[in-house]
Amino acid sequence: MKKWLLAVLLPPLLSACSNSEEEARTLLNHAIQDWDRGELALALQAFDRIEDQYLHTAAATDALTERAARIESYRLEFGPEANQRRNRGLVSRDVLQHLEAVHQRSGLYPTGLSEGADAYQGQFGAYLEQCSYQSRLPQYGYQLDCSKADAAYQQERRRGAMSAAGRQESARIIKSAGDLVSAATTWGARLNPSGDIPTGRFQAFYINTRQPQQVIATETVDNIAINYIRDDFHGIESGDFGGYWVGNLMFEEPTVKRISISQSWAKSRVLIDGRVLYEGGSDQSVLYRFEPGVHKLEVEYVNNWHTTEFNVDISSEQTYLEASEIRARLGEALPADVTLYYAGVYESSAQDMSIVLNLEHTQGPVALVLSSYSPVRWHLSNPFGVDVRAVVYGAYKPGSRLDGDLPESLLRLPAKSRIGSYRVGAECSCTAGTFHCSGGSLGPTLSALKGLTGVSLSGFSGSYSASALAVPATRIDEAFLARLAADEANVASQRAACKTENDPDFETLLGDP
């Protein structure tokens, strides 16, 4: 009897299981197709339905794996860190901070920048229409491009500075003690009660701002700089990091120094002899006149982001040069047989923001061009005694410097801005008919360097982030240039295909009749 019942019931059960597996597999295929077409919300609904209705099928297991991989890929491309790398101007940073604040508050990114309860209301509202923003999965990330807004803001600033200063650079204003206001108190009273202050160096005190009166660690350092991610420094989460540096500077005669502050989403205060030279959350470069004697310099810093990047550079007054000035001075100094090398980075990965450049053996005179977004302490290591005649170095943010194995006769040319890319080829993607490339490429850099120096590039070294680079890491020869041209042609082809996807031709869409 039992065998008869089993024989009767088993075929329908097997048929039901087979149908469930087939239905789940069909739904999974639809989810993948929807995602690939850019319909991410529909795809997630299909994934959820598989999990709800077909959980015990093999297709459901595949669906869970597929969804997790696609969400992780989306996070990597459109999460906060990726957007921070793509958007580093003043407008971009303020908009990004707004988006992250909304996400922390609600768990979702807003549907738009200018509408609803979560609309952006910051100081750059006038430039908002030039930002491109889309969040197709509000819980996981977004796509922001404020490069046009950043450029418009910078152009407006330049126009304002020209008219307000009567074409006189505001950076030439030299402050002195009489221009500064005394602070009521400084962090040193709590964090350094013994008053031990080194001369020519700095005592650093690191704190967690959630428990600000407890010193987590202290050390003596040569420079005021900190650079790390998440909790990779004494276990202090980046968003909770605070730092205090104090040191004595000694001068035998009146001396003007340039004090450059570079920071991301943070706030800092710089004090000289208890008076406030600077307080705020932006990059700044200030000239200050020190009178003969000993002067106490203090820096207080509070970070407000998941990465910590802060640098205060104290250097001799120097003039940052336009490209035309650099071109003229190199033309006078470089021999006809000079070899040109280029090193480009976005930032240093070292805690003190340094990058060691290890010069490879090269016959004959050499000129170097160095470029970065963040300030870098470039250190030249020259074990082979390469005949370096000139070094040009520039950055988007203030505070880069040059030291190492440098001859007295070396021509040092600080540029007003960054000079080229750190990539050989740009990273490009087509999303819903929009073609986007990030990071730049070496092609425009080659042209810029030839225009700047009058010399063709012979070697390239590049990295998004590094603590050391071999120079050169790549030799520029005919084979390399041919590969570069092929890569650029491929990008142009991808761009055209992406445009066609978003702007189809009705005559040819269906193919030949």
Short mmCIF file of C-alpha atoms in Angstrom, two decimals:
data_model
loop_
_atom_site.label_atom_id
_atom_site.label_comp_id
_atom_site.label_asym_id
_atom_site.label_seq_id
_atom_site.Cartn_x
_atom_site.Cartn_y
_atom_site.Cartn_z
CA MET A 1 0.00 0.00 0.00
CA LYS A 2 2.83 2.43 0.96
CA LYS A 3 4.69 1.65 -2.23
CA TRP A 4 1.52 2.28 -4.24
CA LEU A 5 1.00 5.71 -2.56
CA LEU A 6 4.65 6.66 -3.15
CA ALA A 7 4.36 5.72 -6.80
CA VAL A 8 1.23 7.85 -7.14
CA LEU A 9 2.58 10.93 -5.33
CA LEU A 10 6.22 11.01 -6.49
CA PRO A 11 5.71 12.13 -10.15
CA PRO A 12 3.70 15.28 -9.18
CA LEU A 13 6.29 16.16 -6.52
CA LEU A 14 9.14 15.76 -8.97
CA SER A 15 7.23 17.77 -11.54
CA ALA A 16 6.66 20.59 -9.02
CA CYS A 17 10.36 20.67 -8.10
CA SER A 18 11.29 20.70 -11.76
CA ASN A 19 8.89 23.54 -12.46
CA SER A 20 10.21 25.57 -9.48
CA GLU A 21 13.78 25.15 -10.64
CA GLU A 22 12.86 26.17 -14.18
CA GLU A 23 10.85 29.20 -13.00
CA ALA A 24 13.65 30.34 -10.68
CA ARG A 25 16.25 29.92 -13.45
CA THR A 26 14.09 31.96 -15.86
CA LEU A 27 13.66 34.69 -13.25
CA LEU A 28 17.42 34.72 -12.62
CA ASN A 29 18.08 35.21 -16.33
CA HIS A 30 15.63 38.12 -16.37
CA ALA A 31 17.37 39.66 -13.34
CA ILE A 32 20.76 39.47 -15.04
CA GLN A 33 19.36 40.97 -18.27
CA ASP A 34 17.66 43.81 -16.36
CA TRP A 35 20.91 44.61 -14.53
CA ASP A 36 22.95 44.58 -17.74
CA ARG A 37 20.45 47.01 -19.33
CA GLY A 38 20.84 49.37 -16.38
CA GLU A 39 17.47 48.53 -14.78
CA LEU A 40 19.02 47.82 -11.40
CA ALA A 41 15.88 48.31 -9.30
CA LEU A 42 13.96 45.79 -11.44
CA ALA A 43 16.87 43.38 -11.20
CA LEU A 44 16.90 43.55 -7.41
CA GLN A 45 13.14 42.94 -7.32
CA ALA A 46 13.68 39.79 -9.36
CA PHE A 47 16.51 38.66 -7.07
CA ASP A 48 14.28 39.24 -4.03
CA ARG A 49 11.44 37.27 -5.60
CA ILE A 50 13.74 34.30 -6.20
CA GLU A 51 14.83 34.37 -2.56
CA ASP A 52 11.22 34.66 -1.31
CA GLN A 53 9.56 32.06 -3.56
CA TYR A 54 12.28 29.66 -4.68
CA LEU A 55 14.73 29.63 -1.79
CA HIS A 56 15.37 25.88 -1.86
CA THR A 57 16.28 25.68 -5.54
CA ALA A 58 19.78 25.54 -7.00
CA ALA A 59 18.92 28.66 -9.03
CA ALA A 60 18.29 30.55 -5.77
CA THR A 61 21.80 29.70 -4.58
CA ASP A 62 23.20 30.99 -7.87
CA ALA A 63 21.01 34.10 -7.57
CA LEU A 64 22.33 34.92 -4.10
CA THR A 65 25.91 34.63 -5.35
CA GLU A 66 25.17 36.66 -8.48
CA ARG A 67 23.41 39.46 -6.59
CA ALA A 68 26.19 39.71 -3.97
CA ALA A 69 28.87 39.95 -6.69
CA ARG A 70 26.96 42.61 -8.64
CA ILE A 71 26.23 44.70 -5.54
CA GLU A 72 29.87 44.52 -4.50
CA SER A 73 30.93 45.61 -8.00
CA TYR A 74 28.46 48.51 -7.80
CA ARG A 75 29.82 49.54 -4.40
CA LEU A 76 33.39 49.52 -5.68
CA GLU A 77 32.46 51.75 -8.65
CA PHE A 78 29.87 54.01 -7.01
CA GLY A 79 30.63 53.88 -3.26
CA PRO A 80 31.95 56.87 -1.27
CA GLU A 81 35.65 56.06 -1.74
CA ALA A 82 35.32 55.77 -5.54
CA ASN A 83 33.37 59.03 -5.72
CA GLN A 84 35.92 60.76 -3.49
CA ARG A 85 38.69 59.75 -5.90
CA ARG A 86 36.73 61.13 -8.86
CA ASN A 87 35.60 64.37 -7.18
CA ARG A 88 38.31 66.32 -5.34
CA GLY A 89 37.49 69.99 -6.04
CA LEU A 90 35.96 72.33 -3.46
CA VAL A 91 32.43 72.07 -4.86
CA SER A 92 32.74 68.29 -5.21
CA ARG A 93 33.95 67.83 -1.65
CA ASP A 94 31.10 69.86 -0.20
CA VAL A 95 28.48 67.97 -2.22
CA LEU A 96 30.06 64.63 -1.27
CA GLN A 97 29.98 65.57 2.40
CA HIS A 98 26.27 66.39 2.05
CA LEU A 99 25.56 63.01 0.41
CA GLU A 100 27.40 61.07 3.11
CA ALA A 101 25.57 63.02 5.84
CA VAL A 102 22.21 62.08 4.27
CA HIS A 103 23.29 58.42 4.09
CA GLN A 104 24.41 58.36 7.72
CA ARG A 105 21.09 59.85 8.77
CA SER A 106 18.70 57.73 6.70
CA GLY A 107 20.67 54.78 5.32
CA LEU A 108 19.91 55.95 1.76
CA TYR A 109 21.45 58.40 -0.68
CA PRO A 110 19.03 61.06 -1.99
CA THR A 111 17.26 60.65 -5.31
CA GLY A 112 18.52 64.07 -6.44
CA LEU A 113 20.65 66.98 -5.31
CA SER A 114 18.15 69.83 -5.58
CA GLU A 115 14.76 68.44 -4.63
CA GLY A 116 13.07 66.94 -1.58
CA ALA A 117 13.84 67.10 2.13
CA ASP A 118 17.43 65.99 1.50
CA ALA A 119 18.25 68.70 -1.08
CA TYR A 120 21.75 70.16 -0.97
CA GLN A 121 21.76 73.55 0.80
CA GLY A 122 25.49 74.25 1.04
CA GLN A 123 27.50 77.28 0.02
CA PHE A 124 27.96 76.11 -3.60
CA GLY A 125 24.29 75.95 -4.56
CA ALA A 126 24.85 78.28 -7.51
CA TYR A 127 27.07 75.65 -9.16
CA LEU A 128 24.86 72.64 -8.42
CA GLU A 129 23.22 72.49 -11.86
CA GLN A 130 26.65 71.72 -13.33
CA CYS A 131 26.94 68.55 -11.22
CA SER A 132 25.81 65.25 -12.71
CA TYR A 133 24.24 62.97 -10.08
CA GLN A 134 22.43 59.64 -10.20
CA SER A 135 21.65 57.04 -7.54
CA ARG A 136 20.05 53.94 -9.00
CA LEU A 137 20.65 51.89 -5.83
CA PRO A 138 20.28 54.51 -3.06
CA GLN A 139 21.35 52.16 -0.29
CA TYR A 140 24.64 51.22 -1.94
CA GLY A 141 26.11 54.19 -3.81
CA TYR A 142 25.75 56.89 -6.41
CA GLN A 143 27.44 58.43 -9.44
CA LEU A 144 28.62 62.03 -9.03
CA ASP A 145 30.57 64.20 -11.43
CA CYS A 146 31.06 67.81 -10.30
CA SER A 147 34.14 68.47 -12.44
CA LYS A 148 32.35 71.17 -14.45
CA ALA A 149 31.12 72.82 -11.24
CA ASP A 150 34.64 72.72 -9.78
CA ALA A 151 36.07 74.31 -12.93
CA ALA A 152 33.38 77.03 -12.95
CA TYR A 153 34.01 77.82 -9.29
CA GLN A 154 37.77 78.03 -9.78
CA GLN A 155 37.30 80.31 -12.78
CA GLU A 156 35.02 82.58 -10.77
CA ARG A 157 37.53 82.66 -7.93
CA ARG A 158 40.31 83.64 -10.30
CA ARG A 159 38.22 86.45 -11.77
CA GLY A 160 37.33 87.68 -8.29
CA ALA A 161 40.93 87.58 -7.13
CA MET A 162 42.09 89.52 -10.17
CA SER A 163 39.57 92.31 -9.68
CA ALA A 164 39.81 92.48 -5.87
CA ALA A 165 43.58 92.53 -5.74
CA GLY A 166 44.13 94.68 -8.81
CA ARG A 167 46.10 91.82 -10.40
CA GLN A 168 48.36 91.58 -7.34
CA GLU A 169 48.65 88.10 -5.91
CA SER A 170 47.07 87.88 -2.48
CA ALA A 171 49.65 85.23 -1.60
CA ARG A 172 52.25 87.99 -1.48
CA ILE A 173 50.64 89.49 1.63
CA ILE A 174 53.06 88.80 4.47
CA LYS A 175 51.57 88.48 7.95
CA SER A 176 53.39 89.24 11.18
CA ALA A 177 52.65 88.89 14.90
CA GLY A 178 50.74 92.18 15.00
CA ASP A 179 48.23 90.85 12.47
CA LEU A 180 47.24 87.85 14.60
CA VAL A 181 44.74 87.49 17.45
CA SER A 182 45.71 85.63 20.62
CA ALA A 183 43.95 82.32 21.34
CA ALA A 184 42.23 81.95 24.72
CA THR A 185 43.89 78.55 25.16
CA THR A 186 45.53 75.79 23.12
CA TRP A 187 45.46 72.01 23.29
CA GLY A 188 48.95 72.00 24.75
CA ALA A 189 47.61 72.89 28.21
CA ARG A 190 45.83 69.50 28.38
CA LEU A 191 47.83 67.25 26.07
CA ASN A 192 51.35 68.47 26.90
CA PRO A 193 51.17 69.60 30.55
CA SER A 194 54.93 69.12 31.05
CA GLY A 195 55.60 71.69 28.33
CA ASP A 196 58.33 69.62 26.62
CA ILE A 197 58.86 71.23 23.21
CA PRO A 198 61.63 70.16 20.80
CA THR A 199 63.50 72.72 18.70
CA GLY A 200 63.67 72.15 14.96
CA ARG A 201 61.31 69.17 15.26
CA PHE A 202 57.77 68.58 16.54
CA GLN A 203 56.24 66.61 19.36
CA ALA A 204 53.06 64.95 18.07
CA PHE A 205 50.12 63.91 20.27
CA TYR A 206 47.40 61.68 18.78
CA ILE A 207 43.90 61.45 20.24
CA ASN A 208 40.47 59.96 19.64
CA THR A 209 38.09 62.93 19.51
CA ARG A 210 35.40 60.86 21.24
CA GLN A 211 37.69 60.87 24.30
CA PRO A 212 39.74 63.98 23.55
CA GLN A 213 41.56 64.34 26.88
CA GLN A 214 43.28 60.95 26.60
CA VAL A 215 46.51 60.81 24.58
CA ILE A 216 46.56 57.56 22.56
CA ALA A 217 50.18 57.95 21.41
CA THR A 218 52.94 60.54 21.18
CA GLU A 219 56.15 60.74 19.15
CA THR A 220 58.78 63.22 17.93
CA VAL A 221 58.59 63.88 14.18
CA ASP A 222 60.43 65.96 11.60
CA ASN A 223 57.30 67.10 9.78
CA ILE A 224 53.64 67.78 10.52
CA ALA A 225 51.87 65.18 8.41
CA ILE A 226 49.48 62.26 8.85
CA ASN A 227 48.14 59.96 6.15
CA TYR A 228 46.18 56.74 6.72
CA ILE A 229 42.81 55.04 6.13
CA ARG A 230 40.14 53.66 8.47
CA ASP A 231 41.84 52.61 11.76
CA ASP A 232 45.33 51.82 10.47
CA PHE A 233 47.04 54.25 12.88
CA HIS A 234 47.09 53.29 16.59
CA GLY A 235 43.60 51.84 16.15
CA ILE A 236 42.04 55.31 15.87
CA GLU A 237 39.15 55.40 13.38
CA SER A 238 39.90 58.09 10.79
CA GLY A 239 36.61 59.88 11.41
CA ASP A 240 37.55 60.22 15.10
CA PHE A 241 41.22 61.19 14.67
CA GLY A 242 42.67 64.29 16.26
CA GLY A 243 46.28 65.48 16.31
CA TYR A 244 48.33 68.13 18.08
CA TRP A 245 51.86 69.08 17.05
CA VAL A 246 54.14 71.55 18.83
CA GLY A 247 57.71 72.65 18.15
CA ASN A 248 60.08 75.60 18.51
CA LEU A 249 61.46 77.34 15.43
CA MET A 250 64.64 79.40 15.84
CA PHE A 251 65.68 82.32 13.61
CA GLU A 252 68.80 84.47 13.81
CA GLU A 253 67.40 87.19 11.54
CA PRO A 254 64.00 88.27 10.19
CA THR A 255 62.76 85.41 7.99
CA VAL A 256 59.68 84.96 5.82
CA LYS A 257 58.30 81.42 5.66
CA ARG A 258 55.46 80.00 3.62
CA ILE A 259 53.15 77.86 5.77
CA SER A 260 50.95 75.63 3.58
CA ILE A 261 48.01 73.66 4.98
CA SER A 262 46.53 70.77 2.99
CA GLN A 263 43.56 68.82 4.34
CA SER A 264 40.53 66.90 3.11
CA TRP A 265 37.29 66.96 5.16
CA ALA A 266 38.65 68.26 8.40
CA LYS A 267 39.30 71.37 10.49
CA SER A 268 42.64 72.68 11.71
CA ARG A 269 44.16 75.59 13.57
CA VAL A 270 47.75 76.88 13.28
CA LEU A 271 49.16 79.06 16.06
CA ILE A 272 52.42 80.96 16.39
CA ASP A 273 53.40 82.04 19.90
CA GLY A 274 49.80 81.53 21.02
CA ARG A 275 48.32 83.66 18.20
CA VAL A 276 46.05 82.22 15.51
CA LEU A 277 47.61 82.26 12.04
CA TYR A 278 44.90 80.11 10.45
CA GLU A 279 41.68 78.33 11.43
CA GLY A 280 39.36 76.55 9.02
CA GLY A 281 38.64 73.51 6.86
CA SER A 282 40.16 74.38 3.49
CA ASP A 283 43.62 74.30 1.93
CA GLN A 284 45.63 77.44 2.60
CA SER A 285 49.05 78.94 1.98
CA VAL A 286 50.19 81.85 4.18
CA LEU A 287 53.37 83.93 4.26
CA TYR A 288 54.54 84.81 7.77
CA ARG A 289 57.44 86.97 8.92
CA PHE A 290 59.34 85.53 11.90
CA GLU A 291 61.42 87.97 13.95
CA PRO A 292 64.81 86.86 15.37
CA GLY A 293 64.47 84.47 18.31
CA VAL A 294 62.57 81.33 19.26
CA HIS A 295 58.92 80.92 18.21
CA LYS A 296 56.49 78.21 19.29
CA LEU A 297 54.39 76.75 16.46
CA GLU A 298 51.31 74.67 17.35
CA VAL A 299 48.91 72.80 15.07
CA GLU A 300 45.55 71.38 16.18
CA TYR A 301 43.63 69.06 13.84
CA VAL A 302 40.26 67.28 13.84
CA ASN A 303 39.43 64.87 11.00
CA ASN A 304 35.92 64.26 9.67
CA TRP A 305 36.23 61.51 7.03
CA HIS A 306 37.03 57.79 6.72
CA THR A 307 40.51 58.65 5.41
CA THR A 308 43.00 60.94 7.15
CA GLU A 309 45.22 63.17 5.01
CA PHE A 310 46.78 66.26 6.55
CA ASN A 311 49.98 68.14 5.87
CA VAL A 312 51.50 71.40 7.12
CA ASP A 313 54.59 72.42 5.21
CA ILE A 314 56.92 75.16 6.46
CA SER A 315 59.29 76.22 3.71
CA SER A 316 61.22 79.17 2.44
CA GLU A 317 59.31 81.72 0.41
CA GLN A 318 59.33 80.67 -3.22
CA THR A 319 57.59 81.73 -6.38
CA TYR A 320 55.34 79.18 -8.08
CA LEU A 321 55.83 79.39 -11.82
CA GLU A 322 53.49 79.43 -14.78
CA ALA A 323 54.16 76.99 -17.64
CA SER A 324 55.56 79.78 -19.83
CA GLU A 325 58.10 80.75 -17.14
CA ILE A 326 59.17 77.12 -16.67
CA ARG A 327 59.55 76.67 -20.42
CA ALA A 328 61.78 79.73 -20.69
CA ARG A 329 64.05 78.74 -17.80
CA LEU A 330 64.43 75.15 -18.98
CA GLY A 331 65.24 76.37 -22.48
CA GLU A 332 68.16 78.33 -21.10
CA ALA A 333 69.43 75.57 -18.79
CA LEU A 334 69.02 72.21 -20.54
CA PRO A 335 71.49 70.84 -23.11
CA ALA A 336 70.23 69.40 -26.38
CA ASP A 337 70.99 65.79 -25.36
CA VAL A 338 69.01 65.85 -22.09
CA THR A 339 66.90 62.80 -21.15
CA LEU A 340 63.45 63.58 -19.75
CA TYR A 341 61.73 61.40 -17.09
CA TYR A 342 58.29 61.90 -15.58
CA ALA A 343 56.77 60.61 -12.31
CA GLY A 344 53.09 61.13 -11.55
CA VAL A 345 50.94 60.11 -8.57
CA TYR A 346 47.65 61.04 -7.04
CA GLU A 347 49.04 60.92 -3.49
CA SER A 348 51.67 59.39 -1.24
CA SER A 349 50.84 56.22 0.68
CA ALA A 350 53.41 56.97 3.41
CA GLN A 351 52.32 58.32 6.77
CA ASP A 352 54.57 61.38 6.36
CA MET A 353 53.38 61.88 2.74
CA SER A 354 56.84 61.21 1.30
CA ILE A 355 57.76 59.34 -1.90
CA VAL A 356 61.29 58.09 -2.51
CA LEU A 357 62.33 58.34 -6.17
CA ASN A 358 65.03 55.76 -6.89
CA LEU A 359 66.89 57.00 -9.96
CA GLU A 360 67.98 54.23 -12.33
CA HIS A 361 71.37 54.37 -14.05
CA THR A 362 71.25 56.82 -16.98
CA GLN A 363 74.06 58.17 -19.14
CA GLY A 364 74.16 61.90 -19.79
CA PRO A 365 72.16 64.80 -18.34
CA VAL A 366 68.64 64.20 -17.01
CA ALA A 367 65.64 66.42 -16.26
CA LEU A 368 62.72 65.30 -14.06
CA VAL A 369 59.09 66.41 -14.00
CA LEU A 370 57.05 65.40 -10.93
CA SER A 371 53.29 65.77 -10.56
CA SER A 372 50.67 64.94 -7.90
CA TYR A 373 47.23 65.89 -6.69
CA SER A 374 47.98 65.92 -2.95
CA PRO A 375 51.16 67.46 -1.53
CA VAL A 376 54.16 65.12 -1.67
CA ARG A 377 57.58 65.26 -0.01
CA TRP A 378 59.62 64.09 -2.98
CA HIS A 379 62.94 62.51 -1.92
CA LEU A 380 65.48 61.79 -4.66
CA SER A 381 67.72 58.77 -4.13
CA ASN A 382 70.61 58.85 -6.61
CA PRO A 383 72.91 55.86 -5.94
CA PHE A 384 74.33 55.87 -9.49
CA GLY A 385 75.23 59.57 -9.46
CA VAL A 386 72.88 60.47 -12.33
CA ASP A 387 73.59 63.95 -13.69
CA VAL A 388 70.25 65.60 -12.76
CA ARG A 389 70.16 69.15 -14.17
CA ALA A 390 66.59 70.27 -13.38
CA VAL A 391 63.48 69.15 -11.48
CA VAL A 392 60.02 70.56 -12.15
CA TYR A 393 57.40 69.65 -9.53
CA GLY A 394 53.77 70.65 -9.22
CA ALA A 395 50.60 69.64 -7.33
CA TYR A 396 46.94 70.60 -7.17
CA LYS A 397 47.17 71.11 -3.39
CA PRO A 398 49.80 73.27 -1.67
CA GLY A 399 52.78 72.00 0.29
CA SER A 400 54.95 69.80 -1.97
CA ARG A 401 58.69 69.93 -1.44
CA LEU A 402 61.87 68.44 -2.87
CA ASP A 403 64.87 67.01 -1.02
CA GLY A 404 67.37 64.14 -1.15
CA ASP A 405 70.58 63.63 -3.14
CA LEU A 406 70.50 67.00 -4.89
CA PRO A 407 73.49 69.00 -6.13
CA GLU A 408 73.70 72.68 -5.22
CA SER A 409 73.58 73.59 -8.90
CA LEU A 410 70.24 71.83 -9.45
CA LEU A 411 67.57 73.98 -11.07
CA ARG A 412 64.39 73.60 -8.97
CA LEU A 413 61.20 74.83 -10.61
CA PRO A 414 57.99 74.65 -8.52
CA ALA A 415 54.92 74.77 -10.77
CA LYS A 416 51.63 76.45 -9.89
CA SER A 417 49.60 73.28 -10.51
CA ARG A 418 49.81 69.58 -11.29
CA ILE A 419 51.26 68.74 -14.68
CA GLY A 420 50.04 65.34 -15.91
CA SER A 421 48.41 62.00 -15.17
CA TYR A 422 49.61 59.05 -13.13
CA ARG A 423 47.99 56.55 -15.54
CA VAL A 424 49.12 55.15 -18.86
CA GLY A 425 45.49 54.62 -19.89
CA ALA A 426 42.21 55.97 -18.53
CA GLU A 427 39.58 53.71 -16.94
CA CYS A 428 36.41 54.06 -19.02
CA SER A 429 32.91 52.68 -18.75
CA CYS A 430 29.55 53.01 -20.52
CA THR A 431 26.57 53.18 -18.19
CA ALA A 432 23.10 53.61 -19.66
CA GLY A 433 24.53 55.40 -22.68
CA THR A 434 26.85 57.68 -20.67
CA PHE A 435 30.56 57.25 -21.42
CA HIS A 436 32.90 58.21 -18.59
CA CYS A 437 36.68 58.01 -18.27
CA SER A 438 38.50 58.63 -15.00
CA GLY A 439 42.13 59.18 -14.14
CA GLY A 440 43.36 60.69 -17.40
CA SER A 441 45.87 59.01 -19.68
CA LEU A 442 49.48 59.38 -20.77
CA GLY A 443 48.70 60.72 -24.25
CA PRO A 444 47.79 64.27 -23.17
CA THR A 445 50.63 64.15 -20.62
CA LEU A 446 53.16 63.43 -23.37
CA SER A 447 51.94 66.48 -25.29
CA ALA A 448 51.97 68.68 -22.19
CA LEU A 449 55.51 67.65 -21.30
CA LYS A 450 56.79 68.28 -24.82
CA GLY A 451 55.23 71.75 -24.72
CA LEU A 452 56.61 72.45 -21.25
CA THR A 453 60.18 71.24 -21.78
CA GLY A 454 60.69 71.08 -25.53
CA VAL A 455 61.91 67.49 -25.04
CA SER A 456 60.18 64.16 -25.81
CA LEU A 457 59.60 61.92 -22.81
CA SER A 458 61.98 58.96 -22.43
CA GLY A 459 60.65 57.32 -19.25
CA PHE A 460 57.49 57.16 -17.14
CA SER A 461 56.68 56.18 -13.56
CA GLY A 462 53.13 56.36 -12.22
CA SER A 463 50.85 55.12 -9.46
CA TYR A 464 47.67 56.25 -7.75
CA SER A 465 49.41 55.99 -4.37
CA ALA A 466 53.01 55.10 -3.57
CA SER A 467 55.78 55.44 -1.00
CA ALA A 468 58.58 54.73 -3.52
CA LEU A 469 58.98 54.68 -7.31
CA ALA A 470 61.73 53.58 -9.66
CA VAL A 471 62.56 56.31 -12.19
CA PRO A 472 61.98 55.38 -14.89
CA ALA A 473 59.70 52.38 -14.35
CA THR A 474 58.76 52.26 -18.05
CA ARG A 475 60.90 53.26 -21.01
CA ILE A 476 59.10 55.23 -23.72
CA ASP A 477 60.05 53.76 -27.10
CA GLU A 478 58.37 53.23 -30.49
CA ALA A 479 56.70 49.99 -29.40
CA PHE A 480 55.28 51.68 -26.29
CA LEU A 481 53.95 54.62 -28.32
CA ALA A 482 52.31 52.21 -30.79
CA ARG A 483 50.51 50.41 -27.93
CA LEU A 484 49.43 53.75 -26.50
CA ALA A 485 47.99 54.84 -29.86
CA ALA A 486 46.11 51.54 -30.15
CA ASP A 487 44.65 51.97 -26.65
CA GLU A 488 43.50 55.50 -27.46
CA ALA A 489 41.87 54.29 -30.68
CA ASN A 490 40.08 51.59 -28.69
CA VAL A 491 38.73 54.20 -26.24
CA ALA A 492 37.49 56.31 -29.15
CA SER A 493 35.71 53.26 -30.56
CA GLN A 494 34.10 52.49 -27.18
CA ARG A 495 32.95 56.11 -26.88
CA ALA A 496 31.29 55.97 -30.31
CA ALA A 497 29.60 52.67 -29.48
CA CYS A 498 28.33 54.07 -26.19
CA LYS A 499 26.92 57.11 -27.95
CA THR A 500 25.14 54.87 -30.44
CA GLU A 501 23.60 52.95 -27.54
CA ASN A 502 22.05 56.13 -26.16
CA ASP A 503 21.25 57.71 -29.57
CA PRO A 504 20.16 54.93 -31.95
CA ASP A 505 19.71 55.42 -35.67
CA PHE A 506 16.15 54.47 -36.61
CA GLU A 507 17.22 53.60 -40.16
CA THR A 508 19.76 50.99 -39.09
CA LEU A 509 18.57 49.80 -35.65
CA LEU A 510 16.70 46.73 -36.97
CA GLY A 511 19.39 45.79 -39.48
CA ASP A 512 18.96 45.04 -43.17
CA PRO A 513 15.42 44.13 -44.34
#
